[in-house]
Coordinates of C-alpha atoms in Angstrom, one line a residue:
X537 CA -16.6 27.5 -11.1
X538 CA -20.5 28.0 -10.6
X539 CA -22.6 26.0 -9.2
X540 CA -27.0 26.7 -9.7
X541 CA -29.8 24.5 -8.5
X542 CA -32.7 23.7 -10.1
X543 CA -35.7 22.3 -8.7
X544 CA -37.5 18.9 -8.9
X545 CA -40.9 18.4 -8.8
X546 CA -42.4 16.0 -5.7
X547 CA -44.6 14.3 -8.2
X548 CA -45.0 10.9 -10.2
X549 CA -46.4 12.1 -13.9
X550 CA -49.2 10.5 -15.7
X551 CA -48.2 9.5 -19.2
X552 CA -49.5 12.0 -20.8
X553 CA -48.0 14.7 -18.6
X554 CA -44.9 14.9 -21.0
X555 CA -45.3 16.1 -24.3
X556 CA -44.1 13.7 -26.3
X557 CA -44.8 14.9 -29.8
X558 CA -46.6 13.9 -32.7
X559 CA -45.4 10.1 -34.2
X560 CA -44.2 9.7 -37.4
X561 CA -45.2 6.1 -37.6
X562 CA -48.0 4.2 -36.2
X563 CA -46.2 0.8 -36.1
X564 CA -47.2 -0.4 -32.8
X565 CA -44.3 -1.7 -30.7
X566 CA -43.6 -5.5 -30.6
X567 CA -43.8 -5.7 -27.3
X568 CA -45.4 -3.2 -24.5
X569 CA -41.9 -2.1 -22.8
X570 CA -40.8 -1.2 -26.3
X571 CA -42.5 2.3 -26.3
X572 CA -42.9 5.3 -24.3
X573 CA -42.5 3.7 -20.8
X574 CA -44.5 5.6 -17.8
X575 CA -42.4 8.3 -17.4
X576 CA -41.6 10.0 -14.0
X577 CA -40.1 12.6 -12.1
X578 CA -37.2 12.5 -9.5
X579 CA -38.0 14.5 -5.9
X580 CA -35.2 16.9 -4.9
X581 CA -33.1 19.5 -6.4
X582 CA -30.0 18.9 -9.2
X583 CA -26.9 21.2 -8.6
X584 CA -25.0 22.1 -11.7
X585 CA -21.5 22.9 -11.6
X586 CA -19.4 24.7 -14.4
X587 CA -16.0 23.0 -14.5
X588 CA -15.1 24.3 -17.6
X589 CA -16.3 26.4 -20.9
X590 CA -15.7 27.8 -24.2
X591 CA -15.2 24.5 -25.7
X592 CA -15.8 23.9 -29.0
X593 CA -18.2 21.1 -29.9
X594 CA -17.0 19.0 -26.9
X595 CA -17.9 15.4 -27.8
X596 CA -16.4 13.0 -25.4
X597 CA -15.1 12.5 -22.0
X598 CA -13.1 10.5 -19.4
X599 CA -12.6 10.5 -16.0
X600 CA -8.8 9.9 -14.9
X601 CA -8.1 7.9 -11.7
X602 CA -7.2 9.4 -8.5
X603 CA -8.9 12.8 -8.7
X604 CA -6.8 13.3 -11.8
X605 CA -9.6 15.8 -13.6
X606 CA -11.0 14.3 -17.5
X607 CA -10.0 14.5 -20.8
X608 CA -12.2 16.3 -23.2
X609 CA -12.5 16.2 -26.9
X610 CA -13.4 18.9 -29.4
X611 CA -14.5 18.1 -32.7
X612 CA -12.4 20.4 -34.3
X613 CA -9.5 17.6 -33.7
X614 CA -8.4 19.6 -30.1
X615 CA -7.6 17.3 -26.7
X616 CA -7.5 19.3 -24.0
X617 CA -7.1 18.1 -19.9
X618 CA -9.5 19.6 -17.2
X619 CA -8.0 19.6 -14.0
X620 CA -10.3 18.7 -10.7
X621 CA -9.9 22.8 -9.8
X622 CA -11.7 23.7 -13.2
X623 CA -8.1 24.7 -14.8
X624 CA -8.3 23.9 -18.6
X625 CA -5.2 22.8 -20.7
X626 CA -4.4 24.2 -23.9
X627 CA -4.5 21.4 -26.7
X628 CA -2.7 18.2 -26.4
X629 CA -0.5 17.5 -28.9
X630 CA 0.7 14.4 -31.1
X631 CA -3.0 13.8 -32.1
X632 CA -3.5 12.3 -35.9
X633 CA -4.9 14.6 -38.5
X634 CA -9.0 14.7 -38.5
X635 CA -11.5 15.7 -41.0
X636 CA -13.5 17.9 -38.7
X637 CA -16.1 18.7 -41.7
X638 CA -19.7 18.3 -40.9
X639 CA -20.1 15.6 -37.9
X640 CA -16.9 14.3 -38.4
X641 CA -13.7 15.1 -36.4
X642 CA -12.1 14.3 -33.6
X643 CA -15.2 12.3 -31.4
X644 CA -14.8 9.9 -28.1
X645 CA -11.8 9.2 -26.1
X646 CA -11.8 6.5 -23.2
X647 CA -8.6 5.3 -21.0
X648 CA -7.5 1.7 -21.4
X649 CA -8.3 0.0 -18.4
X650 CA -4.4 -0.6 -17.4
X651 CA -4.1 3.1 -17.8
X652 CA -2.8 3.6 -14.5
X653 CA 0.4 1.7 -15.5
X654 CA 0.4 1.7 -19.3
X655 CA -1.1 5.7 -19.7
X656 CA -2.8 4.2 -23.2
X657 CA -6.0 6.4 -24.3
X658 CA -7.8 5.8 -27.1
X659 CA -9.7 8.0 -29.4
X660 CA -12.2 7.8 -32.2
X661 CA -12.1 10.3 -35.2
X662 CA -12.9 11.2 -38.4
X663 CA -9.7 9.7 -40.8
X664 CA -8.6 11.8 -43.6
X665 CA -8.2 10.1 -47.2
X666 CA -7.3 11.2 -50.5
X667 CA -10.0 12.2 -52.7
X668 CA -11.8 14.2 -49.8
X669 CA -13.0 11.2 -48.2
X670 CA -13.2 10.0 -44.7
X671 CA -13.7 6.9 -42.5
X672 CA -14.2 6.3 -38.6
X673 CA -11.3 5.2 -37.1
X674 CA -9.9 4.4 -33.4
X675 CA -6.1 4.5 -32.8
X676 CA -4.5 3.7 -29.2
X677 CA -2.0 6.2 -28.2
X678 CA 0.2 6.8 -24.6
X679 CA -0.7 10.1 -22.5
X680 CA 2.5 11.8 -20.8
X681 CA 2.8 12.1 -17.4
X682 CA 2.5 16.4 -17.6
X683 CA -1.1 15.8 -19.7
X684 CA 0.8 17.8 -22.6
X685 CA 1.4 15.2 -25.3
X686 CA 0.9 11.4 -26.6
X687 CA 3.0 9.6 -28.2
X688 CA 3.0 6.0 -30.0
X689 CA 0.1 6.4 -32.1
X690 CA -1.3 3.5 -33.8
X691 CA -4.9 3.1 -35.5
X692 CA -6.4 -0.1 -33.7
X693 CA -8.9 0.3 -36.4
X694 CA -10.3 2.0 -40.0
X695 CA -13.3 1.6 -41.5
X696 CA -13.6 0.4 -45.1
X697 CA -14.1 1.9 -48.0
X698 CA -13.8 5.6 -46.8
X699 CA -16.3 7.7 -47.6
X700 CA -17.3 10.8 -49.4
X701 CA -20.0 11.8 -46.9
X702 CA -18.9 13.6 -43.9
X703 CA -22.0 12.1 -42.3
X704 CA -23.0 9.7 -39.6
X705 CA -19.4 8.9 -38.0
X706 CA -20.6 6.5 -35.0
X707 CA -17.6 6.3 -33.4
X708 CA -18.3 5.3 -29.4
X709 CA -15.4 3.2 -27.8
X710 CA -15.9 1.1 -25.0
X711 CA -13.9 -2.1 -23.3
X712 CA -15.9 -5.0 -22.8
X713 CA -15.2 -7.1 -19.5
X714 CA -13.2 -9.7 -21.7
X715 CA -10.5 -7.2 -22.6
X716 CA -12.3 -6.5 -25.9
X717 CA -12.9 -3.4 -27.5
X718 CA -16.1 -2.4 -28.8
X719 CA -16.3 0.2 -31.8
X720 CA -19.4 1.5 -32.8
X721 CA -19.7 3.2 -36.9
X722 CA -22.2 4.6 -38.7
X723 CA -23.1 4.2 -42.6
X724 CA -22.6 7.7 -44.3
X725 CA -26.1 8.4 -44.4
X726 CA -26.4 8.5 -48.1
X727 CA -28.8 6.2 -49.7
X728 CA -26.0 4.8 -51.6
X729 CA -24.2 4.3 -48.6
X730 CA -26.8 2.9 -45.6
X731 CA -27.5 0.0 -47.8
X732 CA -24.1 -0.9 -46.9
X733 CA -25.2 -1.8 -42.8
X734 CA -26.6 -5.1 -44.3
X735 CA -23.3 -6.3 -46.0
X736 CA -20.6 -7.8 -43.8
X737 CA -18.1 -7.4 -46.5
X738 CA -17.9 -3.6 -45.1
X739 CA -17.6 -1.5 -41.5
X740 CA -20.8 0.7 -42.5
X741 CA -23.1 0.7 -40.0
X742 CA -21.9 -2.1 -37.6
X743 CA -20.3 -2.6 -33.6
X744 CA -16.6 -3.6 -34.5
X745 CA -15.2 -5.9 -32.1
X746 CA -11.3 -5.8 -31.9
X747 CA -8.5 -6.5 -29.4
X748 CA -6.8 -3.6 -27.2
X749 CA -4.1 -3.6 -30.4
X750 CA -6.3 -4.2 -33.0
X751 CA -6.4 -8.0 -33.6
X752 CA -9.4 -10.2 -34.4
X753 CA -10.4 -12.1 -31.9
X754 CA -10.8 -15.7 -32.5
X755 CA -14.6 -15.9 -31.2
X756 CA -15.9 -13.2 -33.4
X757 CA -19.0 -14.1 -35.0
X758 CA -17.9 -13.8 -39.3
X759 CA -14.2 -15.3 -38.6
X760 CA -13.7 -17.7 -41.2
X761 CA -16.1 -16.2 -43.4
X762 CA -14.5 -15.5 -46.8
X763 CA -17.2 -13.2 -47.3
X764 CA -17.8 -11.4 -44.6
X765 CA -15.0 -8.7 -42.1
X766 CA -13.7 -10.9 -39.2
X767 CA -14.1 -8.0 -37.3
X768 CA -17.6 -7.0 -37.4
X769 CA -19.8 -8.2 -34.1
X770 CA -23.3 -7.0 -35.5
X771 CA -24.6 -5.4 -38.4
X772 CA -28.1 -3.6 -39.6
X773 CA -27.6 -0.2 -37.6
X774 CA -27.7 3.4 -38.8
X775 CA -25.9 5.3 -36.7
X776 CA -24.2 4.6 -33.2
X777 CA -23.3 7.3 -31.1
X778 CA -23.7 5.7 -27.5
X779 CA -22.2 2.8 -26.3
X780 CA -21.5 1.5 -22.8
X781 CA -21.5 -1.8 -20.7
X782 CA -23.8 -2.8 -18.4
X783 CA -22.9 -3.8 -14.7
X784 CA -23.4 -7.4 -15.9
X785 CA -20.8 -6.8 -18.5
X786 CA -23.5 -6.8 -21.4
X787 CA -22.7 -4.1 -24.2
X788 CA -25.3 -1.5 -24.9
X789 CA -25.6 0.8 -27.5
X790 CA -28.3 3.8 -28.9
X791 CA -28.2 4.8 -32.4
X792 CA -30.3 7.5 -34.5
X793 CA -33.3 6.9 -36.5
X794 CA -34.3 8.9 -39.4
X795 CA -37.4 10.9 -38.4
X796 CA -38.5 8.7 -35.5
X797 CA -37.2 5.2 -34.9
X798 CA -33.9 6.2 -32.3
X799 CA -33.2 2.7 -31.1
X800 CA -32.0 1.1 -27.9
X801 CA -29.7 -2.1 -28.4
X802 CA -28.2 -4.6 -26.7
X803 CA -26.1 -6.2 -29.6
X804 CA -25.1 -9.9 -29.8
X805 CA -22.8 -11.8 -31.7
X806 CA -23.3 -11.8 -35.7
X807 CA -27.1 -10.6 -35.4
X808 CA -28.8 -8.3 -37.8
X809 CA -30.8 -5.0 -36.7
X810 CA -32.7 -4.2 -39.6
X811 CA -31.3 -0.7 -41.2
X812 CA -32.4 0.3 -43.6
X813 CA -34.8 -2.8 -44.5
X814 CA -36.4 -2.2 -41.2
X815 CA -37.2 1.0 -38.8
X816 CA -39.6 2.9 -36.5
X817 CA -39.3 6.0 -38.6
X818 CA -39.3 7.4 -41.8
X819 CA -37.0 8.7 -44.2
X820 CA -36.7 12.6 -43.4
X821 CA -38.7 13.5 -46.7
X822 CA -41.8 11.3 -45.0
X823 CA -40.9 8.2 -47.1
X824 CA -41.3 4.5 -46.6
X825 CA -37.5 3.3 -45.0
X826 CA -36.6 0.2 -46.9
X827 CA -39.1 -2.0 -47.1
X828 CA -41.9 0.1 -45.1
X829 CA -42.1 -2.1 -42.2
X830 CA -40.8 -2.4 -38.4
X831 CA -40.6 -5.9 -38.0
X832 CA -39.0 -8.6 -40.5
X833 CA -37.6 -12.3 -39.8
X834 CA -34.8 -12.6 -39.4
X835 CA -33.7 -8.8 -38.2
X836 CA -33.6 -8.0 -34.6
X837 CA -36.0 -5.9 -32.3
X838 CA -34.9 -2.7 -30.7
X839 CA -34.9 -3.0 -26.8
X840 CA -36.9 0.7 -26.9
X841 CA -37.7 3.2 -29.0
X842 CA -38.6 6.5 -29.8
X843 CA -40.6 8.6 -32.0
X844 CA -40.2 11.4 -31.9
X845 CA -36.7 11.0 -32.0
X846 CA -34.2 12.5 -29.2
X847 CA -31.0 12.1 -31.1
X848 CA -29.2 10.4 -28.7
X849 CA -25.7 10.8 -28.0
X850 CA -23.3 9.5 -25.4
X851 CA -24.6 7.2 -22.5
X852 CA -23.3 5.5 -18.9
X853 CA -25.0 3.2 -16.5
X854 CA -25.3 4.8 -13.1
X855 CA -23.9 3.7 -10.0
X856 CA -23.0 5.4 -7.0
X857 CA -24.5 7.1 -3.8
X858 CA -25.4 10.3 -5.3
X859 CA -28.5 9.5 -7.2
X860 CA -28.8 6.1 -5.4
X861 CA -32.2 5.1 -6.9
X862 CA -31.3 5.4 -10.4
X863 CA -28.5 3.1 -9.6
X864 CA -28.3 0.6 -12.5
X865 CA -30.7 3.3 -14.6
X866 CA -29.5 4.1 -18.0
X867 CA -28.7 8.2 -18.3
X868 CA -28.8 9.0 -22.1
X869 CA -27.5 12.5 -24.0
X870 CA -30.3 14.1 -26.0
X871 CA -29.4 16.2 -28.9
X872 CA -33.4 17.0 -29.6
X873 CA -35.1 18.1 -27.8
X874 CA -32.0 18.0 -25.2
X875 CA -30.6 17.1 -21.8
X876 CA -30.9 13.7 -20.3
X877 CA -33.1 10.8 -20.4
X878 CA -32.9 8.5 -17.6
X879 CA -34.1 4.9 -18.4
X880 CA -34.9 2.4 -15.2
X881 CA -34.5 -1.0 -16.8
X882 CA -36.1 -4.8 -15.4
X883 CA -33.4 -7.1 -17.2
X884 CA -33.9 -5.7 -20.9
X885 CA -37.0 -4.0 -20.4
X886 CA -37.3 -0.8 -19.9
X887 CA -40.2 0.4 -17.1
X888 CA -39.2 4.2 -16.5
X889 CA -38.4 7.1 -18.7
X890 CA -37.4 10.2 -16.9
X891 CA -36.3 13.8 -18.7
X892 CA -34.0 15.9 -16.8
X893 CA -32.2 18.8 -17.4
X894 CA -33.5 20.0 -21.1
X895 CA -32.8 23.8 -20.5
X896 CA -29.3 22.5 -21.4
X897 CA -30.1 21.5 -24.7
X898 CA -27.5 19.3 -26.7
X899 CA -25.8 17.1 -24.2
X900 CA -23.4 15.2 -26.1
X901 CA -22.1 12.8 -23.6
X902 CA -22.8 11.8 -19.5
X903 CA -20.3 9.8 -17.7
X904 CA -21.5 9.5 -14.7
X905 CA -18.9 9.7 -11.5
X906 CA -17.9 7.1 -8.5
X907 CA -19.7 8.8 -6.1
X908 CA -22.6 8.7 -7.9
X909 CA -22.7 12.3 -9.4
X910 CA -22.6 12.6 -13.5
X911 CA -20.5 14.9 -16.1
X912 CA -22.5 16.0 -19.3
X913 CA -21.2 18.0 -22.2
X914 CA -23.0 20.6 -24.5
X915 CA -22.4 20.5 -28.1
X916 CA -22.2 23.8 -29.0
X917 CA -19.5 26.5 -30.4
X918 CA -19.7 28.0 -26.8
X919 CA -20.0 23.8 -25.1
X920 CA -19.7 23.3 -21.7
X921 CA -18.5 20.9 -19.2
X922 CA -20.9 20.6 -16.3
X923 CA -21.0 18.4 -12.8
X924 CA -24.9 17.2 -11.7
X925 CA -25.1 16.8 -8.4
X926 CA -27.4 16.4 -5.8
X927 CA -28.9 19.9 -4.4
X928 CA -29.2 20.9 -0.2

């Protein structure tokens, strides 16, 4: 493995130190924490370490207990075990059949949180259906002992109707502090399709909240609604690819706008967040989205935003004494321009935006380590797997 250091400036930057880019909008934020937040710069030196490379497209991570390496995916539909030396597996098998077309594939993977008894794993991917469609889905599965199989596969989830559109997938999975699931999809992207996020008779562009097997729970905001999926926890988003709980057990997610508009969420019960009626961007050909505006009654208010956009991919709170004072910081994968964005948060405001590490381009996940140290992945052909530490 190799390990480099970079450098840290010793400095607290103005606001306009940072290039942020030219706006696509000029809706002003509904609120002043809503909108390029101070930004700043840690003191010190990052260490990167390689643990492993040559992956292709990794696109999710977890950390095993008791020094017992990650799991990786690749979005080609491969699951593959990094050791704590560095030592890479060759592809776990037993895995369902993806569509790895586009941005779908095989996406996230997270351990249950009895894994240490019960060895269940579950992944999101990109589900196969006739016709050359697809559909996010999230199955639950059981990890052998030798890291060289799973068995017992069973989907937990599948959205509906499948889709033509190998486009805007979603597809985070995170356990809530009830024993919940949360499942985050996307809507297809197609104009035919995004409309879709507003109706909770479908799984486009919503947080899907399920029991660890797949059952609805009973205090689910749309049960008993004829009309509406019982499963569905919020509707009105575009495209979730972040998702992660809060020390306080709060759920957190960060989805892509179009050009401009990347939101920050915290999503509540049977609330609506606006796509595509609403947004802080445009549609990529400069037009109006939906009805032009940022703010409507009735349709929720991002936490943050940004425009330009960062694309933003997988996220984790911090915690740990590596890194002590970003403890309870958000640390945010950035497809565009790339790297990290660290986030220091009051409650659900948002005071501090930090961006680290952008000579590594598209990081497509951070999990951040007990001690305080993080993992980030590169989306590339060539990705990597790389450990941020603290430098000497």
């Amino acid at each position: 493995m190799r390990i480099l250091t970079i450098c840290l400036a010793l400095t607290t930057l103005p606001a306009t130190a940072y290039e942020w880019g030219q706006r696509n909008t000029d809706f002003p934020p509904a609120f002043p924490e809503q909108f390029r937040a101070p930004l700043a710069e840690t003191a010190g030196t990052l260490s990167i370490e390689e643990l492993a490379t040559d992956l292709v497209h990794p696109w999710g991570i977890a950390t095993l207990p008791d020094a017992g390496g990650w799991l990786i995916t690749e979005r080609a539909g491969r699951l593959r075990h990094i050791a704590a030396d560095g030592t890479l597996s060759g592809p776990i098998t037993g895995l369902p059949e993806v569509v790895a077309v586009r941005q779908g594939g095989l996406l996230d993977v997270a351990l249950a949180p009895d894994f240490a008894d019960s060895r269940a794993i579950y992944i999101t991917y990109a589900k196969p259906f006739g016709s050359n469609e697809s559909a996010t889905a999230a199955a639950r599965m059981v990890l052998a002992e030798d890291m060289a199989s799973v068995s017992d596969v069973t989907d937990i989830f599948v959205q509906d109707p499948p889709s033509p559109t190998p486009m805007h997938f979603g597809s985070r999975v995170v356990f809530l502090d009830d024993g919940t699931v949360a499942i985050t999809t996307g809507e297809h992207s197609r104009p035919a399709e995004r409309v879709l996020s507003q109706q909770i008779d479908t799984t486009y562009g919503k947080v899907i909240r399920v029991t660890q097997t797949g059952e609805v729970p009973a205090d689910n905001p749309f049960v008993g609604n004829p009309d509406a999926v019982d499963t569905i926890w919020s509707y009105g988003h575009r495209n979730i690819q972040g998702a992660t709980v809060a020390p306080d057990g709060t759920l957190w997610t960060i989805e892509h706008g179009p050009r401009g508009g990347d939101e920050l969420n915290m999503p509540e019960a049977g609330l609506n967040y606006g796509w595509p009626v609403i947004s802080y961007g445009v549609n990529y050909n400069g037009s109006d989205v939906g009805s032009g505006e940022a703010v409507r009654e009735g349709m929720e208010q991002p936490v943050y935003f940004w425009d330009p956009v960062i694309a933003p991919a997988g996220m984790d709170f911090h915690d740990g004494a590596a890194f002590g004072d970003w403890n309870g910081d958000l640390l945010i994968g950035s497809l565009n321009p790339g790297g990290v964005v660290r986030l220091s948060l009051d409650g659900n405001r948002v005071t501090e935006e930090e961006r680290l590490l952008m000579d590594l381009g598209r990081v497509r996940d951070v999990e951040v380590q007990a001690d305080g140290s993080f993992i980030v992945l590169t989306d590339y052909a060539d990705g990597r797997v790389l450990r941020i530490t603290p430098g000497a």
